Amino acid sequence: RNAWMPFLEDLNAIIFPVASFDEHLEEDDNLNYLQDSMILWSSICSSRFFLRASLILILLCQCDILETKLDSGVRFRNYVTSYGDRLNRSIEVLQCISFLSSSLQFEFW
């Protein structure tokens, strides 16, 4: 991933999608796509290549798929332990993801 960063030095903004929380990477069964997204977002926020860029986090999410997963009994807290005992509803899950992503960004400013 770091190999492409030098090509993005003149970038003005980054639109960042957030991936699925309950599916694991093929190359690492211990890491889900949401965790991988947070790691990537963290590396973007801390990169010297993006010091002058506006980092814009837009939670691109297929809400219908998220709601279907949550309604079927998939518990978000099983994948994000910091979620705790909050309601297993899409609005709360999206707020949590937004907070986690924003927290990562502000660690580097």
mmCIF file of C-alpha atoms in Angstrom:
data_model
loop_
_atom_site.group_PDB
_atom_site.id
_atom_site.type_symbol
_atom_site.label_atom_id
_atom_site.label_comp_id
_atom_site.label_asym_id
_atom_site.label_seq_id
_atom_site.Cartn_x
_atom_site.Cartn_y
_atom_site.Cartn_z
ATOM 1 C CA ARG A 1 0.000 0.000 0.000
ATOM 2 C CA ASN A 2 2.767 2.431 0.786
ATOM 3 C CA ALA A 3 4.085 2.030 -2.743
ATOM 4 C CA TRP A 4 1.312 4.172 -4.246
ATOM 5 C CA MET A 5 1.440 7.027 -1.714
ATOM 6 C CA PRO A 6 4.163 9.083 -3.478
ATOM 7 C CA PHE A 7 1.924 9.264 -6.557
ATOM 8 C CA LEU A 8 -0.762 11.029 -4.537
ATOM 9 C CA GLU A 9 1.270 13.967 -3.185
ATOM 10 C CA ASP A 10 -0.754 16.606 -5.055
ATOM 11 C CA LEU A 11 -4.052 15.221 -3.856
ATOM 12 C CA ASN A 12 -6.559 17.770 -2.542
ATOM 13 C CA ALA A 13 -9.026 15.454 -0.828
ATOM 14 C CA ILE A 14 -9.556 11.805 -0.001
ATOM 15 C CA ILE A 15 -12.932 10.097 -0.006
ATOM 16 C CA PHE A 16 -12.625 6.983 2.095
ATOM 17 C CA PRO A 17 -15.100 4.069 2.062
ATOM 18 C CA VAL A 18 -15.539 1.865 5.104
ATOM 19 C CA ALA A 19 -15.719 -1.874 4.527
ATOM 20 C CA SER A 20 -17.715 -4.709 6.047
ATOM 21 C CA PHE A 21 -17.203 -5.522 9.723
ATOM 22 C CA ASP A 22 -18.154 -9.203 9.716
ATOM 23 C CA GLU A 23 -16.061 -10.499 6.832
ATOM 24 C CA HIS A 24 -12.421 -11.433 7.258
ATOM 25 C CA LEU A 25 -9.533 -10.853 4.898
ATOM 26 C CA GLU A 26 -8.567 -13.851 2.824
ATOM 27 C CA GLU A 27 -4.904 -13.318 3.655
ATOM 28 C CA ASP A 28 -5.494 -12.845 7.412
ATOM 29 C CA ASP A 29 -8.417 -14.601 9.058
ATOM 30 C CA ASN A 30 -7.796 -12.654 12.284
ATOM 31 C CA LEU A 31 -8.465 -9.284 10.625
ATOM 32 C CA ASN A 32 -11.860 -8.149 9.348
ATOM 33 C CA TYR A 33 -12.391 -5.587 6.601
ATOM 34 C CA LEU A 34 -13.413 -2.857 9.043
ATOM 35 C CA GLN A 35 -10.209 -3.311 11.046
ATOM 36 C CA ASP A 36 -8.216 -3.272 7.826
ATOM 37 C CA SER A 37 -9.998 -0.076 6.761
ATOM 38 C CA MET A 38 -9.146 1.578 10.083
ATOM 39 C CA ILE A 39 -5.486 0.583 9.715
ATOM 40 C CA LEU A 40 -5.416 2.027 6.202
ATOM 41 C CA TRP A 41 -7.193 5.242 7.313
ATOM 42 C CA SER A 42 -4.679 5.601 10.145
ATOM 43 C CA SER A 43 -1.768 5.267 7.725
ATOM 44 C CA ILE A 44 -3.343 7.868 5.433
ATOM 45 C CA CYS A 45 -3.840 10.309 8.313
ATOM 46 C CA SER A 46 -0.273 9.906 9.514
ATOM 47 C CA SER A 47 1.392 9.980 6.103
ATOM 48 C CA ARG A 48 3.700 12.879 5.257
ATOM 49 C CA PHE A 49 2.396 12.673 1.686
ATOM 50 C CA PHE A 50 -0.995 14.000 2.754
ATOM 51 C CA LEU A 51 0.064 16.849 5.045
ATOM 52 C CA ARG A 52 -1.519 19.467 2.766
ATOM 53 C CA ALA A 53 -4.546 17.413 1.714
ATOM 54 C CA SER A 54 -8.010 17.772 3.166
ATOM 55 C CA LEU A 55 -8.882 14.405 4.596
ATOM 56 C CA ILE A 56 -12.571 13.825 4.117
ATOM 57 C CA LEU A 57 -14.079 10.745 5.622
ATOM 58 C CA ILE A 58 -17.322 9.834 3.952
ATOM 59 C CA LEU A 59 -18.889 6.725 5.305
ATOM 60 C CA LEU A 60 -19.884 4.979 2.129
ATOM 61 C CA CYS A 61 -22.044 2.185 3.346
ATOM 62 C CA GLN A 62 -24.722 0.033 1.848
ATOM 63 C CA CYS A 63 -27.236 0.710 4.599
ATOM 64 C CA ASP A 64 -29.667 -1.912 3.359
ATOM 65 C CA ILE A 65 -26.998 -4.604 3.653
ATOM 66 C CA LEU A 66 -25.933 -3.322 7.073
ATOM 67 C CA GLU A 67 -29.537 -3.345 8.323
ATOM 68 C CA THR A 68 -30.106 -6.846 6.937
ATOM 69 C CA LYS A 69 -27.008 -8.144 8.726
ATOM 70 C CA LEU A 70 -27.943 -6.507 12.016
ATOM 71 C CA ASP A 71 -31.586 -7.615 11.760
ATOM 72 C CA SER A 72 -30.470 -11.209 11.114
ATOM 73 C CA GLY A 73 -28.710 -11.261 14.479
ATOM 74 C CA VAL A 74 -25.137 -10.376 13.515
ATOM 75 C CA ARG A 75 -23.876 -8.487 16.573
ATOM 76 C CA PHE A 76 -21.585 -5.542 15.814
ATOM 77 C CA ARG A 77 -20.072 -5.733 19.310
ATOM 78 C CA ASN A 78 -18.693 -9.192 18.466
ATOM 79 C CA TYR A 79 -16.415 -7.488 15.941
ATOM 80 C CA VAL A 80 -15.842 -4.120 17.632
ATOM 81 C CA THR A 81 -15.522 -4.724 21.351
ATOM 82 C CA SER A 82 -15.514 -1.012 22.187
ATOM 83 C CA TYR A 83 -19.120 -0.871 20.934
ATOM 84 C CA GLY A 84 -20.209 -2.349 24.246
ATOM 85 C CA ASP A 85 -23.897 -2.841 24.982
ATOM 86 C CA ARG A 86 -25.289 -0.220 22.628
ATOM 87 C CA LEU A 87 -28.298 -1.103 20.507
ATOM 88 C CA ASN A 88 -27.528 -3.270 17.505
ATOM 89 C CA ARG A 89 -29.084 -0.810 15.038
ATOM 90 C CA SER A 90 -27.577 0.710 11.910
ATOM 91 C CA ILE A 91 -27.673 4.333 13.126
ATOM 92 C CA GLU A 92 -25.728 3.490 16.285
ATOM 93 C CA VAL A 93 -23.265 1.312 14.357
ATOM 94 C CA LEU A 94 -22.636 4.080 11.808
ATOM 95 C CA GLN A 95 -22.129 6.623 14.592
ATOM 96 C CA CYS A 96 -19.588 4.305 16.212
ATOM 97 C CA ILE A 97 -17.694 3.790 12.947
ATOM 98 C CA SER A 98 -17.708 7.532 12.344
ATOM 99 C CA PHE A 99 -16.361 8.210 15.832
ATOM 100 C CA LEU A 100 -13.627 5.567 15.515
ATOM 101 C CA SER A 101 -12.541 6.921 12.143
ATOM 102 C CA SER A 102 -12.532 10.536 13.330
ATOM 103 C CA SER A 103 -10.547 9.592 16.406
ATOM 104 C CA LEU A 104 -7.854 8.055 14.233
ATOM 105 C CA GLN A 105 -7.675 11.197 12.117
ATOM 106 C CA PHE A 106 -7.330 13.566 15.060
ATOM 107 C CA GLU A 107 -4.522 11.498 16.606
ATOM 108 C CA PHE A 108 -2.249 12.815 13.859
ATOM 109 C CA TRP A 109 -3.214 16.514 13.754
#
